[in-house]
Tab-separated table of C-alpha atoms in Angstrom:
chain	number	residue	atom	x	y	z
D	1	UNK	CA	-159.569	-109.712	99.345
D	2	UNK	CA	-157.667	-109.790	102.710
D	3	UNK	CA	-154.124	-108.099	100.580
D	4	UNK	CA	-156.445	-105.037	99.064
D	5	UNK	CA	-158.492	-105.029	102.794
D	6	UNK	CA	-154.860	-104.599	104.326
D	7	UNK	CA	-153.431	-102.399	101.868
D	8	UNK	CA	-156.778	-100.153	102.673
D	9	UNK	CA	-156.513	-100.304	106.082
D	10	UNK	CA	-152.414	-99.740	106.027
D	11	UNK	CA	-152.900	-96.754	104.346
D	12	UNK	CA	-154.203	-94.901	107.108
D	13	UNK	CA	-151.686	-96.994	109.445
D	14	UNK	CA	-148.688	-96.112	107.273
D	15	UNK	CA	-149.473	-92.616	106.558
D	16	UNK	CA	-149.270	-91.492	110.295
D	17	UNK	CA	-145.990	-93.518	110.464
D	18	UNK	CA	-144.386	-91.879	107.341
D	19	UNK	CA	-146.281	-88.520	107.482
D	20	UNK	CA	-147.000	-87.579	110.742
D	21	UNK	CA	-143.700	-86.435	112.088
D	22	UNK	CA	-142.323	-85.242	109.143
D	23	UNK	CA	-144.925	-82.980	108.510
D	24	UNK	CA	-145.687	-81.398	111.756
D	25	UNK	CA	-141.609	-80.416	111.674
D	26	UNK	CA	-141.064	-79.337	108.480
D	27	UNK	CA	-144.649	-77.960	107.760
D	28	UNK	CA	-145.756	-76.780	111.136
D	29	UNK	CA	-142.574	-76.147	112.775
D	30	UNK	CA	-143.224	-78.393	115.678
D	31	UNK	CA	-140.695	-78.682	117.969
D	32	UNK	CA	-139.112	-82.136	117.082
D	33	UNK	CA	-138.935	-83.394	121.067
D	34	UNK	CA	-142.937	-82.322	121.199
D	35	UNK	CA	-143.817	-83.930	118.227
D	36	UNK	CA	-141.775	-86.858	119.203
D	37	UNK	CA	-143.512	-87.034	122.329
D	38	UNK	CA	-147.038	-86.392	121.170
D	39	UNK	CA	-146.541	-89.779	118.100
D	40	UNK	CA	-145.765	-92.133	121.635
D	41	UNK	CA	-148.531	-90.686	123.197
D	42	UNK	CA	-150.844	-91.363	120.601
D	43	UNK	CA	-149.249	-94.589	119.682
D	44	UNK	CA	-149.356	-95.461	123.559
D	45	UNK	CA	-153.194	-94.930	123.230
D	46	UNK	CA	-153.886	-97.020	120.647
D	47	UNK	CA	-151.178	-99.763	122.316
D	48	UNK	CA	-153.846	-100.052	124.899
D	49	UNK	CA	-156.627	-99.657	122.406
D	50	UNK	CA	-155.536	-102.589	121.019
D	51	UNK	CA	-155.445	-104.875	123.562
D	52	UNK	CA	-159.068	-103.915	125.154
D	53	UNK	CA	-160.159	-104.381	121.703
D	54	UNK	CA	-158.388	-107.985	121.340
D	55	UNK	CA	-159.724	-109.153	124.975
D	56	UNK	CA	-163.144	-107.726	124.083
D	57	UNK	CA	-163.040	-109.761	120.421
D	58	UNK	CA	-162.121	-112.988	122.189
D	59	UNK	CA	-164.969	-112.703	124.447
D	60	UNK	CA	-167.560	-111.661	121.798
D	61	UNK	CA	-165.661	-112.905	118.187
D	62	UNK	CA	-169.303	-112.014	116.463
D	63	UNK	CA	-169.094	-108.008	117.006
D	64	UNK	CA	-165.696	-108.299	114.946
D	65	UNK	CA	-167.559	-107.174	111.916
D	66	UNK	CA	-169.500	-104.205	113.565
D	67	UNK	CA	-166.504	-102.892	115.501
D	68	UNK	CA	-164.099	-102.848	112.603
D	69	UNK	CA	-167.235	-100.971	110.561
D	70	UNK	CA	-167.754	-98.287	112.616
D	71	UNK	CA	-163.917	-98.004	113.661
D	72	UNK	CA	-162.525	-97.478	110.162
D	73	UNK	CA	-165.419	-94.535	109.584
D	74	UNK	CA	-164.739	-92.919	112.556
D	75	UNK	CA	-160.614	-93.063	112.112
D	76	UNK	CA	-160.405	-91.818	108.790
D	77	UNK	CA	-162.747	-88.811	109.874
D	78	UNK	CA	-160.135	-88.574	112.274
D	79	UNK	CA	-156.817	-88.580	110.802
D	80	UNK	CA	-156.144	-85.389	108.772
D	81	UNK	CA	-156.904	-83.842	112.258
D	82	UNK	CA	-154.068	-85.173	114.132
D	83	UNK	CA	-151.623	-83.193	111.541
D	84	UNK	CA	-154.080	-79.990	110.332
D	85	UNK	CA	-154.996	-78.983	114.264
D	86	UNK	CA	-151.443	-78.365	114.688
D	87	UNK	CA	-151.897	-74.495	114.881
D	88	UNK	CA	-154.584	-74.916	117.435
D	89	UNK	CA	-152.253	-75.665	120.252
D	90	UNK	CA	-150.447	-79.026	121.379
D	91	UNK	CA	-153.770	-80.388	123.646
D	92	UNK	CA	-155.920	-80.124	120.158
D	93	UNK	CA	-153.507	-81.942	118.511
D	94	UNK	CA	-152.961	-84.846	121.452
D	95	UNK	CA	-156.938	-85.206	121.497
D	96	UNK	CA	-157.241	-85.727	118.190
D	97	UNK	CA	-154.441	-87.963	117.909
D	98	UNK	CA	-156.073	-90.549	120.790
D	99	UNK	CA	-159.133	-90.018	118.895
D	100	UNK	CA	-157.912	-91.539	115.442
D	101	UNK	CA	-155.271	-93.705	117.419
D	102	UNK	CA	-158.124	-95.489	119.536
D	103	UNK	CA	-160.510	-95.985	116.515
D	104	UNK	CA	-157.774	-97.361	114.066
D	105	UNK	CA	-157.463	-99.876	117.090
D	106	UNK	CA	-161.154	-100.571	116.422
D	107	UNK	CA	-160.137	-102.201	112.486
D	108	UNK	CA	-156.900	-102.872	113.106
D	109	UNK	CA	-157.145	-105.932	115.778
D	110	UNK	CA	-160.261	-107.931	113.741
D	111	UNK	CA	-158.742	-107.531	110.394
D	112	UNK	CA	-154.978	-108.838	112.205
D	113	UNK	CA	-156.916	-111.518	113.897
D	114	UNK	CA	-158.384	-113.017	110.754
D	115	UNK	CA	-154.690	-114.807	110.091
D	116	UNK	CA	-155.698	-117.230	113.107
D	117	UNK	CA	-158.539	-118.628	110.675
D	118	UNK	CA	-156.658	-118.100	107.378
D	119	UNK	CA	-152.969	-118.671	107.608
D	120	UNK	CA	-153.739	-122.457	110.017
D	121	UNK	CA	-151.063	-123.763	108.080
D	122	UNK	CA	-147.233	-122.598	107.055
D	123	UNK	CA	-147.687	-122.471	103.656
D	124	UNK	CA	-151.032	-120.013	104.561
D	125	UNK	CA	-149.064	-118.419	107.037
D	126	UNK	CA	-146.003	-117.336	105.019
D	127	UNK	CA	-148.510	-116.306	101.686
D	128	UNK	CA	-150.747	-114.248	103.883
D	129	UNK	CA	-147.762	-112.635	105.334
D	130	UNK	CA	-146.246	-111.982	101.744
D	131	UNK	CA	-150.006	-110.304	100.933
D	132	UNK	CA	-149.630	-107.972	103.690
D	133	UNK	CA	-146.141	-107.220	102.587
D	134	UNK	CA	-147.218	-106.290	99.534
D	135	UNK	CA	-150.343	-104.688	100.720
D	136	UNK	CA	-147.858	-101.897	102.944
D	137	UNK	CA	-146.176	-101.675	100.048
D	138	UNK	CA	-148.501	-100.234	97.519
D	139	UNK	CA	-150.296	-98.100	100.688
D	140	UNK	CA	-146.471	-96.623	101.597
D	141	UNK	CA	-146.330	-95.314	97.892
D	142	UNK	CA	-149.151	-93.595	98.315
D	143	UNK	CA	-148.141	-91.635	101.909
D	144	UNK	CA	-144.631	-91.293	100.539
D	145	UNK	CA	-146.237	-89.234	97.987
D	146	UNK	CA	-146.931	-86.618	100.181
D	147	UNK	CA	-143.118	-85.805	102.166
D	148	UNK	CA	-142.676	-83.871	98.625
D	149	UNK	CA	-145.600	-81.498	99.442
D	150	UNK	CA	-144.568	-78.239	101.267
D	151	UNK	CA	-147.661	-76.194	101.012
D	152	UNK	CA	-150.551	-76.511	103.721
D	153	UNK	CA	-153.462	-76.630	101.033
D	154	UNK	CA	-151.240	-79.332	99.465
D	155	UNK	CA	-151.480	-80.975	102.354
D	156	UNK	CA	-154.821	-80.769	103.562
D	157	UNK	CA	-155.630	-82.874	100.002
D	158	UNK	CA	-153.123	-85.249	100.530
D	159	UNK	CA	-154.601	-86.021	103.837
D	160	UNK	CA	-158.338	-85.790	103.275
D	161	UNK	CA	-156.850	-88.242	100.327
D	162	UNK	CA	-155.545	-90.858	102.242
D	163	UNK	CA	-158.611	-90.959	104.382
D	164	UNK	CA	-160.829	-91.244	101.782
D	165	UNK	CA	-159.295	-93.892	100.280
D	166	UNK	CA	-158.450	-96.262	103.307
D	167	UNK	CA	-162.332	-96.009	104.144
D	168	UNK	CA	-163.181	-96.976	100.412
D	169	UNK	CA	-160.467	-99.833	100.563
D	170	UNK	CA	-160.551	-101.084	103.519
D	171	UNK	CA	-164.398	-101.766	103.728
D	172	UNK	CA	-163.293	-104.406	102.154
D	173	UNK	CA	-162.480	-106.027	104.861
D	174	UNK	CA	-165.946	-105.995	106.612
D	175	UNK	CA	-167.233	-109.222	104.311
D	176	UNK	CA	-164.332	-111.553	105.465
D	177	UNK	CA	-164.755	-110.331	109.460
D	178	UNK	CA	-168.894	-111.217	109.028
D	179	UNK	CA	-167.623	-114.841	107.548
D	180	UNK	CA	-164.726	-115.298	109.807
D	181	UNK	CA	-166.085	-114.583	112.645
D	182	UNK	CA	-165.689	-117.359	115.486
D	183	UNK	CA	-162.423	-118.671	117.391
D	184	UNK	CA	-160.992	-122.015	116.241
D	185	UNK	CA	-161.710	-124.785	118.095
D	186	UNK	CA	-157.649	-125.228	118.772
D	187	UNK	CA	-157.842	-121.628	120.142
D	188	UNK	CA	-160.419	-122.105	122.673
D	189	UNK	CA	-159.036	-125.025	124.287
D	190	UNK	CA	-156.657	-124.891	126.970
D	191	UNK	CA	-155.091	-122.594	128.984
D	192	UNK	CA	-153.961	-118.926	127.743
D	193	UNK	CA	-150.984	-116.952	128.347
D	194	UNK	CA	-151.805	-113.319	129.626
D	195	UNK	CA	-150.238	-111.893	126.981
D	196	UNK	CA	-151.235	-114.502	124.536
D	197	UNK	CA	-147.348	-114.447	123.315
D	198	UNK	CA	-144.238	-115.889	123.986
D	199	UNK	CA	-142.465	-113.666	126.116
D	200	UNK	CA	-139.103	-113.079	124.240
D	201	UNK	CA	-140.391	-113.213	120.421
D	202	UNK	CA	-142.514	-110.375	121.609
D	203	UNK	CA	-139.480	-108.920	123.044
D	204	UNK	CA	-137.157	-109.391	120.399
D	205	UNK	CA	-139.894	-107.973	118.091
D	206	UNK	CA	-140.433	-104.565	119.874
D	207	UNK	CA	-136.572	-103.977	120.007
D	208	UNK	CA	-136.249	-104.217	116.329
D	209	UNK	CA	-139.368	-102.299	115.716
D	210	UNK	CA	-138.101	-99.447	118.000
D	211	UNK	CA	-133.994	-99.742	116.403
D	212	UNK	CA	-135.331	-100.097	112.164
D	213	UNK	CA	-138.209	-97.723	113.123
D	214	UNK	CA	-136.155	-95.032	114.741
D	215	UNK	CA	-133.504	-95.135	111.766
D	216	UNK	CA	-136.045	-95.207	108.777
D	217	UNK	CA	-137.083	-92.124	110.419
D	218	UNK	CA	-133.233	-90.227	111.192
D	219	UNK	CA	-132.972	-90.766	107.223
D	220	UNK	CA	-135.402	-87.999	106.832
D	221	UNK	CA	-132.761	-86.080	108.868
D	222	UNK	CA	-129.526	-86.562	107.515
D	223	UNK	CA	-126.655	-84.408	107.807
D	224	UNK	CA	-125.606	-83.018	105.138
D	225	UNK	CA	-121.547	-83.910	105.400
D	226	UNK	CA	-122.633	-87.698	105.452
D	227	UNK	CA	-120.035	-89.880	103.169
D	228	UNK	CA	-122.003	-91.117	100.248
D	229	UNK	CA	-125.160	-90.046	101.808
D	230	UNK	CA	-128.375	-88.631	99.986
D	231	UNK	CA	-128.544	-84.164	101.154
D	232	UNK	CA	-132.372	-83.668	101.786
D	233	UNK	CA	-132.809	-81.172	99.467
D	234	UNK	CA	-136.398	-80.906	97.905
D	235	UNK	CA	-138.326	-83.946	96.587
D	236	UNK	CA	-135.111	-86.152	98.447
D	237	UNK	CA	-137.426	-86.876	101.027
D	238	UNK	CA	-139.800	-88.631	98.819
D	239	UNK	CA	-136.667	-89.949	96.857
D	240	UNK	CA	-135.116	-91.929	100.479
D	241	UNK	CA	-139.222	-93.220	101.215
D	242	UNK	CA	-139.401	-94.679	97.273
D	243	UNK	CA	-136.639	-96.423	97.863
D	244	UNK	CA	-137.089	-97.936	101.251
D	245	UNK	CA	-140.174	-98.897	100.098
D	246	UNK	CA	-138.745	-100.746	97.401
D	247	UNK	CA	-136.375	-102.859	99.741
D	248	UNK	CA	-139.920	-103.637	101.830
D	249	UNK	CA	-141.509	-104.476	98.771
D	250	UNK	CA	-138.724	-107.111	97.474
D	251	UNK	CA	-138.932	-108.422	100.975
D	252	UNK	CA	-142.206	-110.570	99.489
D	253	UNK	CA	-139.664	-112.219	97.158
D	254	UNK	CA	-138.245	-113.581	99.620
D	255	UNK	CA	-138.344	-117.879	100.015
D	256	UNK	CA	-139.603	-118.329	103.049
D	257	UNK	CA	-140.492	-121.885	104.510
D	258	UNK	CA	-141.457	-122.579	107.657
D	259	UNK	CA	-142.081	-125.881	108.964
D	260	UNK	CA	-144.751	-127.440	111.276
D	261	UNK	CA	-142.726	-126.467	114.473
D	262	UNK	CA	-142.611	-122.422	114.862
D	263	UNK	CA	-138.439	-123.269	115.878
D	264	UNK	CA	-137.198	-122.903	112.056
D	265	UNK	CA	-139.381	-119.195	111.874
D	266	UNK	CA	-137.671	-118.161	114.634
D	267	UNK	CA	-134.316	-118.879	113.389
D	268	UNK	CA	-135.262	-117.238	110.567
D	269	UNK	CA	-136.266	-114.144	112.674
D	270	UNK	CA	-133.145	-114.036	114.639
D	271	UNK	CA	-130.730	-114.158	111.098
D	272	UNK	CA	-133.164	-111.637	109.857
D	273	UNK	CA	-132.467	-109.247	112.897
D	274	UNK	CA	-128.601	-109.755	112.368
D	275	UNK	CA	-128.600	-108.892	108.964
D	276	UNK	CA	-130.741	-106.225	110.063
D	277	UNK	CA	-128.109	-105.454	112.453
D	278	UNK	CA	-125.164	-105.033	110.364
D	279	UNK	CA	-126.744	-102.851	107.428
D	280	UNK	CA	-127.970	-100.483	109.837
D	281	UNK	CA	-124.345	-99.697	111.880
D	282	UNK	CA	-123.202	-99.955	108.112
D	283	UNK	CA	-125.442	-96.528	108.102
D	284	UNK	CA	-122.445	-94.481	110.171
D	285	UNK	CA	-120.063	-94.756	106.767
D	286	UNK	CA	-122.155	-94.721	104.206
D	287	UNK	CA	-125.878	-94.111	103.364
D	288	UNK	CA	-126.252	-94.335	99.345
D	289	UNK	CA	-129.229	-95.809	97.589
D	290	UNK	CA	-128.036	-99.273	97.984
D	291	UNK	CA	-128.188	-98.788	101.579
D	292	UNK	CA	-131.475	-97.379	101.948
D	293	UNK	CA	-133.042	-100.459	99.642
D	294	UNK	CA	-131.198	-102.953	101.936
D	295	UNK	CA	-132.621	-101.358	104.860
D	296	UNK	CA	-136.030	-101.254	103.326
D	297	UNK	CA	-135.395	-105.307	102.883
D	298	UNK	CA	-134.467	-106.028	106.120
D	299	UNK	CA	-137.283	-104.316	107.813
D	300	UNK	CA	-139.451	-105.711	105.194
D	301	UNK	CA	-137.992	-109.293	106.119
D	302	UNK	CA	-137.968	-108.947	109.738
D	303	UNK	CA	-142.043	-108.007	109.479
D	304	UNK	CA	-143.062	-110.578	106.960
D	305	UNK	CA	-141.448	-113.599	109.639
D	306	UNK	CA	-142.206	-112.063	112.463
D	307	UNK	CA	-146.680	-111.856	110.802
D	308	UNK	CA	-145.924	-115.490	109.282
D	309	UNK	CA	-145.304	-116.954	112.621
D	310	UNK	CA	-148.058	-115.194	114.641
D	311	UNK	CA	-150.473	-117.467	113.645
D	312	UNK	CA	-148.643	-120.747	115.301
D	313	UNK	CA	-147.225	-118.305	118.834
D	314	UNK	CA	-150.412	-116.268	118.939
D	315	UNK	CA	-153.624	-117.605	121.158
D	316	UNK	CA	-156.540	-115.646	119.841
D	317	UNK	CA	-157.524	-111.997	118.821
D	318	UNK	CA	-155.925	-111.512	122.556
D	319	UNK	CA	-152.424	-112.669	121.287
D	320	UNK	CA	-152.988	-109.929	118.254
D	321	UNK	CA	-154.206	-107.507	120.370
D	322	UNK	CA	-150.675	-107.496	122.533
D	323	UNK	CA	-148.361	-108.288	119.292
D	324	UNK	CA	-150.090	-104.828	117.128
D	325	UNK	CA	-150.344	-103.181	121.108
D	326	UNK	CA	-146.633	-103.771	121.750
D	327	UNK	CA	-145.766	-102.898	117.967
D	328	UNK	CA	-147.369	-99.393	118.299
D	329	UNK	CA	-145.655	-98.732	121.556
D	330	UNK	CA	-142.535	-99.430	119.758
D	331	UNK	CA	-143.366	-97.498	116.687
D	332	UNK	CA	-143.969	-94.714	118.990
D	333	UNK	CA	-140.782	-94.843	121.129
D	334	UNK	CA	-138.620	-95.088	117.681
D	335	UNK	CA	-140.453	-91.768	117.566
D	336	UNK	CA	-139.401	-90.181	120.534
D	337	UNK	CA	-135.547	-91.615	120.336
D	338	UNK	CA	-135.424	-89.935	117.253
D	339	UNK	CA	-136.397	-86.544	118.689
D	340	UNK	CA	-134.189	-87.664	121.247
D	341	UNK	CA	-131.396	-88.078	119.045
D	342	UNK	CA	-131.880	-84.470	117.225
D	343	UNK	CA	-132.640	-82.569	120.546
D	344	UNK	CA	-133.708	-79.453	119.115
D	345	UNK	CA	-132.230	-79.028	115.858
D	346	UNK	CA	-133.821	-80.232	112.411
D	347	UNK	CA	-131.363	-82.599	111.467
D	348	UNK	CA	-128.648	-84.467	112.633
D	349	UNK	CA	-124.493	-83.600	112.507
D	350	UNK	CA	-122.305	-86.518	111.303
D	351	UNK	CA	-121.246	-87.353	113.857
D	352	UNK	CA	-124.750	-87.728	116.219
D	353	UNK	CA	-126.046	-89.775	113.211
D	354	UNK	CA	-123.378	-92.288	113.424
D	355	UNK	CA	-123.753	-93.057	116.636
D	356	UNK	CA	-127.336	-93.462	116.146
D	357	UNK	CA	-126.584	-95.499	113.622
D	358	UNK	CA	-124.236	-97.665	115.792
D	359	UNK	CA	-127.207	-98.022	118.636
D	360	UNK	CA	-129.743	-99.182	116.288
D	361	UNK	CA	-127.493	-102.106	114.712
D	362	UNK	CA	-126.609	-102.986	118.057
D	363	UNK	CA	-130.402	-102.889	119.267
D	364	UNK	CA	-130.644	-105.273	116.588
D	365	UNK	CA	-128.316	-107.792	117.438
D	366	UNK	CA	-130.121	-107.942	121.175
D	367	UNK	CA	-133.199	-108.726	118.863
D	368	UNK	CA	-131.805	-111.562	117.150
D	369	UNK	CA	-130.230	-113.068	120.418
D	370	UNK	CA	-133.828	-112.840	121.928
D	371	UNK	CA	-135.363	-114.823	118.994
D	372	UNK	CA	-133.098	-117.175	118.858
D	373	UNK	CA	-135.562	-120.684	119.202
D	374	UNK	CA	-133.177	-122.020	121.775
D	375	UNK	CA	-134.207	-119.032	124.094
D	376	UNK	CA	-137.859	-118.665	122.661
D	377	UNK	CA	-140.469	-119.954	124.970
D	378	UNK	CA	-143.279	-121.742	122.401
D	379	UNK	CA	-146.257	-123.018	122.809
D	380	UNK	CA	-146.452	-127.039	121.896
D	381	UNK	CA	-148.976	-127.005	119.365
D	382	UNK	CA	-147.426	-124.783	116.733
D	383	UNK	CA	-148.995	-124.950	113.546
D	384	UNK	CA	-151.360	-127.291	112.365
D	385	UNK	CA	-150.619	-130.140	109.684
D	386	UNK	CA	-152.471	-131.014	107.507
């Protein structure tokens, strides 16, 4: 139940990730600096969403079911807005963006938090993480679905689709929150960092977020001259989405074992962010299919650690609320560097989107130096045995 409550939830989640940009350039004809800048706005909203919501949940755990409830309503009500107000003027748009962004904070945090109860364990931790791989999976299918659409009725649907269906899913949800409802015993002990996180995982986290995020999205903007690489023609959009997805997908293939200490995880996390590293400055020669799978893996990888481990480094829905809060704000600013990076032009020329390239594997690298355990701060108690 918590895979098809995530997938639900995701939907909406990965949607405005995949969709949101794409469409309000290449539909609307938003300028791509203001749309850039509107997506970290939003995402900046919901950052801090998040962690009032996470606070609030660790003061009062039994409203998690009633805050999640009405959240997810009143977000899917919300989010075709944020891309069909886009002829009504860029403060429409921003207020319904903060709208849906705030509310999705609303499900988001509870549902996250519910690892702390489920995944006590390594074995837990690493399975649950797989589900939610998974989970984004199936719910990217469905948004990638929609870069093909060029039509505004077509995409009216598509979004009143998506909304429809993350409510129906992700209610789901709502019966685990009402049985899961309290803080562990382990959690309320002791004292609690104020961000709930160890400094430099978070850190290392938000780079790569920001560096894989920004790049997933330049793909959508290729330059046509680009050795090996796919020309966005019609439907190629969809095509470059399918098949990062697929790499995310295979991601939950992936052996992962993580011991009682958090220390292996994190070594884990730092060879995941070199990897990550070296396929994406591999992006300024050549982006061909292969490419674009092994990107999807890596970012698929570096997630599915990064989730397994929360439940030993974070302390409470407060240590959720910062993680998904500091997530967002990268998600956002991978936004807004790649607006950056096209200034005002549609797509990139070679030679722009091999530097860009270059900056993101390098971002990378900094990620995996940061999450290297010798440099990690952790908190003693890790996971719990059994």
């Amino acid at each position: 139940m918590y895979g098809i409550a995530h997938a639900g939830k995701s939907l909406l989640w990965t949607a405005s990730d995949l969709l949101t940009l794409y469409l309000l350039v290449s539909v609307y004809r938003v300028n791509p600096i203001v749309a850039g800048a509107l997506f970290l706005a939003g995402l900046a909203a919901n950052a801090l969403a998040d962690l009032g919501v996470g606070i609030w949940l660790e003061r009062h755990p039994h409203h998690a079911a009633r805050v999640a409830g009405v959240a997810l309503v009143l977000a899917a009500a919300s989010f075709p807005a944020t891309v069909l107000l886009a002829p009504h003027g860029l403060a429409v748009l921003l207020g319904a963006t903060v709208v849906f962004r705030v509310t999705y904070a609303g499900c988001d945090v509870p549902h996250n938090a519910l690892m702390t109860q489920l995944g006590d364990t390594p074995a837990r931790a690493a399975w649950l993480s797989r589900v939610r791989t998974v989970g984004t999976a199936l719910a990217s299918i469905s948004a990638a679905s929609g870069v093909s659409g060029s039509g505004r009725v077509t995409t009216a649907h598509l979004l009143w689709g998506i909304a429809g269906a993350a409510l129906l899913i992700g209610s789901t949800m709502l019966p685990l929150l009402g049985a899961f409802s309290s803080v562990p015993r382990d959690r309320q002990r002791g004292a609690v960092r104020w961000i709930g996180l160890p400094l430099r995982f978070l850190a290392a986290n938000v780079i790569g977020i920001v560096a894989l995020g920004a790049l997933a999205k330049a793909l959508l903007h290729m330059p046509a001259g680009l050795p090996y690489g796919m020309t966005l023609t019609a439907g190629k959009g969809t095509t470059i989405l399918v098949l990062l997805i697929v790499g995310r997908s295979a991601a939950a293939l992936i052996p992962i074992r993580l011991g009682s200490s958090p220390r292996h995880g994190l070594a884990l996390l730092a060879a995941a962010y070199l990897a990550a590293g070296i396929i994406a400055a591999g992006f300024a020669w050549s982006a061909a299919p292969a490419m674009l799978v092994l990107l999807g893996l890596v970012m698929g990888a570096t997630n599915l650690i990064g989730w397994a481990l929360l439940p030993a480094l974070a302390q409470g829905p407060r240590g959720y609320g910062v993680y998904t809060m500091a997530s967002k704000l990268a998600l956002g600013a991978a936004g807004l560097a790649l607006a950056g990076g096209l200034g005002r032009v549609p797509t990139f020329t070679p030679n722009a989107f091999a530097g860009f390239a270059v900056l993101a594997g390098l971002a990378c690298a900094v990620a995996a130096l940061l999450a290297a355990p010798r440099l990690t701060s952790l908190r003693r108690d890790g996971f719990a045995v059994p």
